[in-house]
Coordinates of C-alpha atoms in Angstrom, one line a residue:
X1 CA 12.6 19.9 -35.8
X2 CA 14.7 19.1 -33.0
X3 CA 11.6 19.4 -30.5
X4 CA 10.1 16.2 -32.3
X5 CA 13.3 14.5 -31.6
X6 CA 13.4 15.3 -27.8
X7 CA 9.7 13.9 -27.6
X8 CA 10.6 10.8 -29.6
X9 CA 13.6 10.3 -27.2
X10 CA 11.4 10.9 -24.1
X11 CA 8.7 8.4 -25.2
X12 CA 11.5 5.8 -25.8
X13 CA 12.8 6.3 -22.4
X14 CA 9.6 6.1 -21.1
X15 CA 8.9 2.8 -22.7
X16 CA 11.2 1.0 -20.5
X17 CA 10.2 1.9 -16.6
X18 CA 13.4 1.2 -14.4
X19 CA 12.7 -0.7 -11.2
X20 CA 15.7 0.0 -9.2
X21 CA 14.7 -2.0 -6.1
X22 CA 12.2 -3.5 -3.7
X23 CA 11.8 -2.1 -0.4
X24 CA 9.8 -3.8 2.5
X25 CA 8.4 -2.8 5.9
X26 CA 7.3 -5.2 8.7
X27 CA 6.5 -2.4 11.2
X28 CA 3.0 -1.5 9.9
X29 CA -0.4 -2.4 11.3
X30 CA -3.7 -2.2 9.7
X31 CA -6.6 -0.8 11.4
X32 CA -10.1 -1.1 9.7
X33 CA -13.0 0.7 10.8
X34 CA -16.3 -0.5 9.2
X35 CA -19.6 0.8 8.9
X36 CA -19.1 4.4 9.5
X37 CA -21.9 6.8 8.5
X38 CA -20.8 8.1 5.1
X39 CA -21.1 11.9 6.1
X40 CA -19.0 14.9 5.1
X41 CA -16.1 15.2 7.6
X42 CA -16.1 11.4 8.6
X43 CA -12.4 11.1 7.3
X44 CA -11.4 13.9 9.5
X45 CA -13.3 12.5 12.3
X46 CA -11.3 9.4 12.2
X47 CA -8.1 10.7 11.2
X48 CA -8.1 13.9 13.1
X49 CA -7.6 12.4 16.6
X50 CA -4.7 10.3 14.9
X51 CA -2.7 13.3 13.7
X52 CA -3.4 15.1 16.9
X53 CA -1.6 12.0 18.5
X54 CA 1.3 12.5 16.2
X55 CA 0.6 9.1 14.7
X56 CA 1.8 8.9 11.1
X57 CA -0.6 7.3 8.7
X58 CA 0.7 5.7 5.6
X59 CA -1.8 4.0 3.1
X60 CA -5.5 4.9 3.4
X61 CA -8.4 3.1 1.7
X62 CA -12.0 4.3 1.9
X63 CA -15.0 2.2 0.5
X64 CA -18.5 3.3 0.4
X65 CA -21.1 0.7 0.9
X66 CA -24.5 0.4 -0.8
X67 CA -26.1 1.2 2.7
X68 CA -24.2 4.5 2.7
X69 CA -21.6 3.7 5.4
X70 CA -18.1 3.7 5.0
X71 CA -15.4 1.2 5.5
X72 CA -12.1 3.1 6.3
X73 CA -8.8 1.1 6.5
X74 CA -5.1 2.6 7.0
X75 CA -1.9 1.5 7.9
X76 CA 0.0 2.9 11.0
X77 CA 3.1 2.1 12.8
X78 CA 2.7 -1.3 14.7
X79 CA 3.4 0.5 18.0
X80 CA 0.5 2.8 17.6
X81 CA -2.2 0.2 17.1
X82 CA -3.4 -0.4 20.6
X83 CA -4.3 3.1 21.5
X84 CA -6.2 3.6 18.3
X85 CA -8.6 0.8 18.5
X86 CA -10.1 2.5 21.5
X87 CA -10.4 5.8 19.7
X88 CA -11.9 4.2 16.6
X89 CA -14.7 2.9 18.7
X90 CA -15.9 6.3 19.6
X91 CA -16.8 7.1 16.1
X92 CA -19.9 5.0 16.1
X93 CA -18.8 2.4 13.7
X94 CA -20.1 -0.9 13.4
X95 CA -16.9 -2.8 13.8
X96 CA -13.1 -2.0 14.3
X97 CA -10.4 -4.5 13.6
X98 CA -6.6 -4.3 13.9
X99 CA -4.1 -6.5 12.3
X100 CA -0.4 -6.3 13.2
X101 CA 0.6 -9.4 11.1
X102 CA 0.8 -7.5 7.7
X103 CA 3.8 -6.2 5.8
X104 CA 4.4 -3.5 3.1
X105 CA 6.3 -4.4 0.1
X106 CA 7.2 -1.8 -2.6
X107 CA 8.7 -1.9 -6.0
X108 CA 10.7 1.3 -6.5
X109 CA 11.6 3.0 -9.7
X110 CA 11.0 6.0 -12.0
X111 CA 8.0 6.9 -14.2
X112 CA 5.6 4.2 -12.7
X113 CA 2.5 6.1 -12.8
X114 CA 2.5 6.0 -16.7
X115 CA 3.2 2.3 -16.7
X116 CA 0.2 0.1 -15.9
X117 CA 2.3 -2.8 -17.0
X118 CA 4.8 -2.5 -14.0
X119 CA 1.9 -2.7 -11.5
X120 CA 0.3 -5.6 -13.3
X121 CA 3.6 -7.4 -13.4
X122 CA 4.0 -6.9 -9.7
X123 CA 0.4 -8.3 -9.2
X124 CA 1.0 -11.2 -11.3
X125 CA 4.1 -12.4 -9.6
X126 CA 2.3 -12.2 -6.3
X127 CA -0.6 -14.0 -7.8
X128 CA 1.4 -16.9 -9.0
X129 CA 2.6 -17.5 -5.3
X130 CA -1.0 -17.3 -4.3
X131 CA -0.3 -14.2 -2.2
X132 CA -3.4 -12.0 -1.6
X133 CA -3.1 -8.2 -1.8
X134 CA -5.0 -6.3 0.8
X135 CA -4.3 -2.7 -0.1
X136 CA -2.5 -1.0 -3.0
X137 CA -0.9 2.3 -3.2
X138 CA 0.9 4.0 -6.1
X139 CA 3.0 6.9 -6.7
X140 CA 5.3 8.4 -9.4
X141 CA 8.3 6.4 -7.9
X142 CA 6.8 3.3 -6.2
X143 CA 3.9 0.8 -6.1
X144 CA 3.3 -0.7 -2.7
X145 CA 1.0 -3.4 -1.6
X146 CA 0.2 -4.8 2.0
X147 CA 0.2 -8.6 2.2
X148 CA 0.2 -11.1 5.2
X149 CA 3.6 -10.8 7.0
X150 CA 4.1 -14.6 6.6
X151 CA 4.3 -14.2 2.9
X152 CA 6.8 -11.4 3.0
X153 CA 10.0 -13.2 2.2
X154 CA 8.2 -15.3 -0.7
X155 CA 6.7 -11.9 -2.0
X156 CA 10.1 -10.4 -2.1
X157 CA 11.7 -13.3 -3.9
X158 CA 8.9 -13.4 -6.4
X159 CA 9.4 -9.9 -7.1
X160 CA 12.9 -10.1 -7.3
X161 CA 12.6 -12.7 -10.0
X162 CA 9.9 -11.0 -11.8
X163 CA 11.9 -7.8 -12.2
X164 CA 15.2 -9.2 -12.3
X165 CA 16.6 -7.3 -9.5
X166 CA 19.6 -7.5 -6.9
X167 CA 19.0 -8.3 -3.2
X168 CA 16.2 -6.3 -1.6
X169 CA 16.7 -3.9 1.1
X170 CA 14.7 -3.2 4.4
X171 CA 13.0 0.0 5.1
X172 CA 11.2 2.5 3.1

C-alpha cells in the first residue's frame, strides 16, 4: 500500500546523506587528566568544578585502563585552559596536560548517524594527508574531529574535495 511507498522513498533519500558544509573552530583547547581512580562519581568530580565555573565543555572522551584508572580528555574554550590545569591537579590524577594547539573540524549534514560511510570518508580524507585524529564526536547532524591546529587548512581543503563542497565557513 501507500505506506510501503513512503518507506521506500525514505530509504532512498537516506541512501545519499547530504553534507551541507564544513565548520571549523580554532578557539578550543584540550585538557587531559590521566590516571584518575576509576570510581563512581569521578566524571562529576572532574566536571563539577568546571560547570560551577561556567566553563563550557565540548567533547568528552573517557578511557578506562587495565589498571582501573581512567584517562579523561575534554575540550573547552582556549581562554579557560589555564585555570583548569590547577583544578585538575586536585583530583589526585597521575598527570594533567593541556594542549592549546588543536582545532576542531566538522562535516555538517543530515542523517549522519545512519551512515558509517560518511565518517569513514572523512577519516580516509584526513588519513591520506597524514593528519592524525585525536578525538571524534558524532551526532545526527555532524561528525567532528580534533586535530593539530597546524593541519587545519589542509584538513578543510581535503574534506572540501572529498565531499565536493563549496568554501568552508568558520565557527560552529
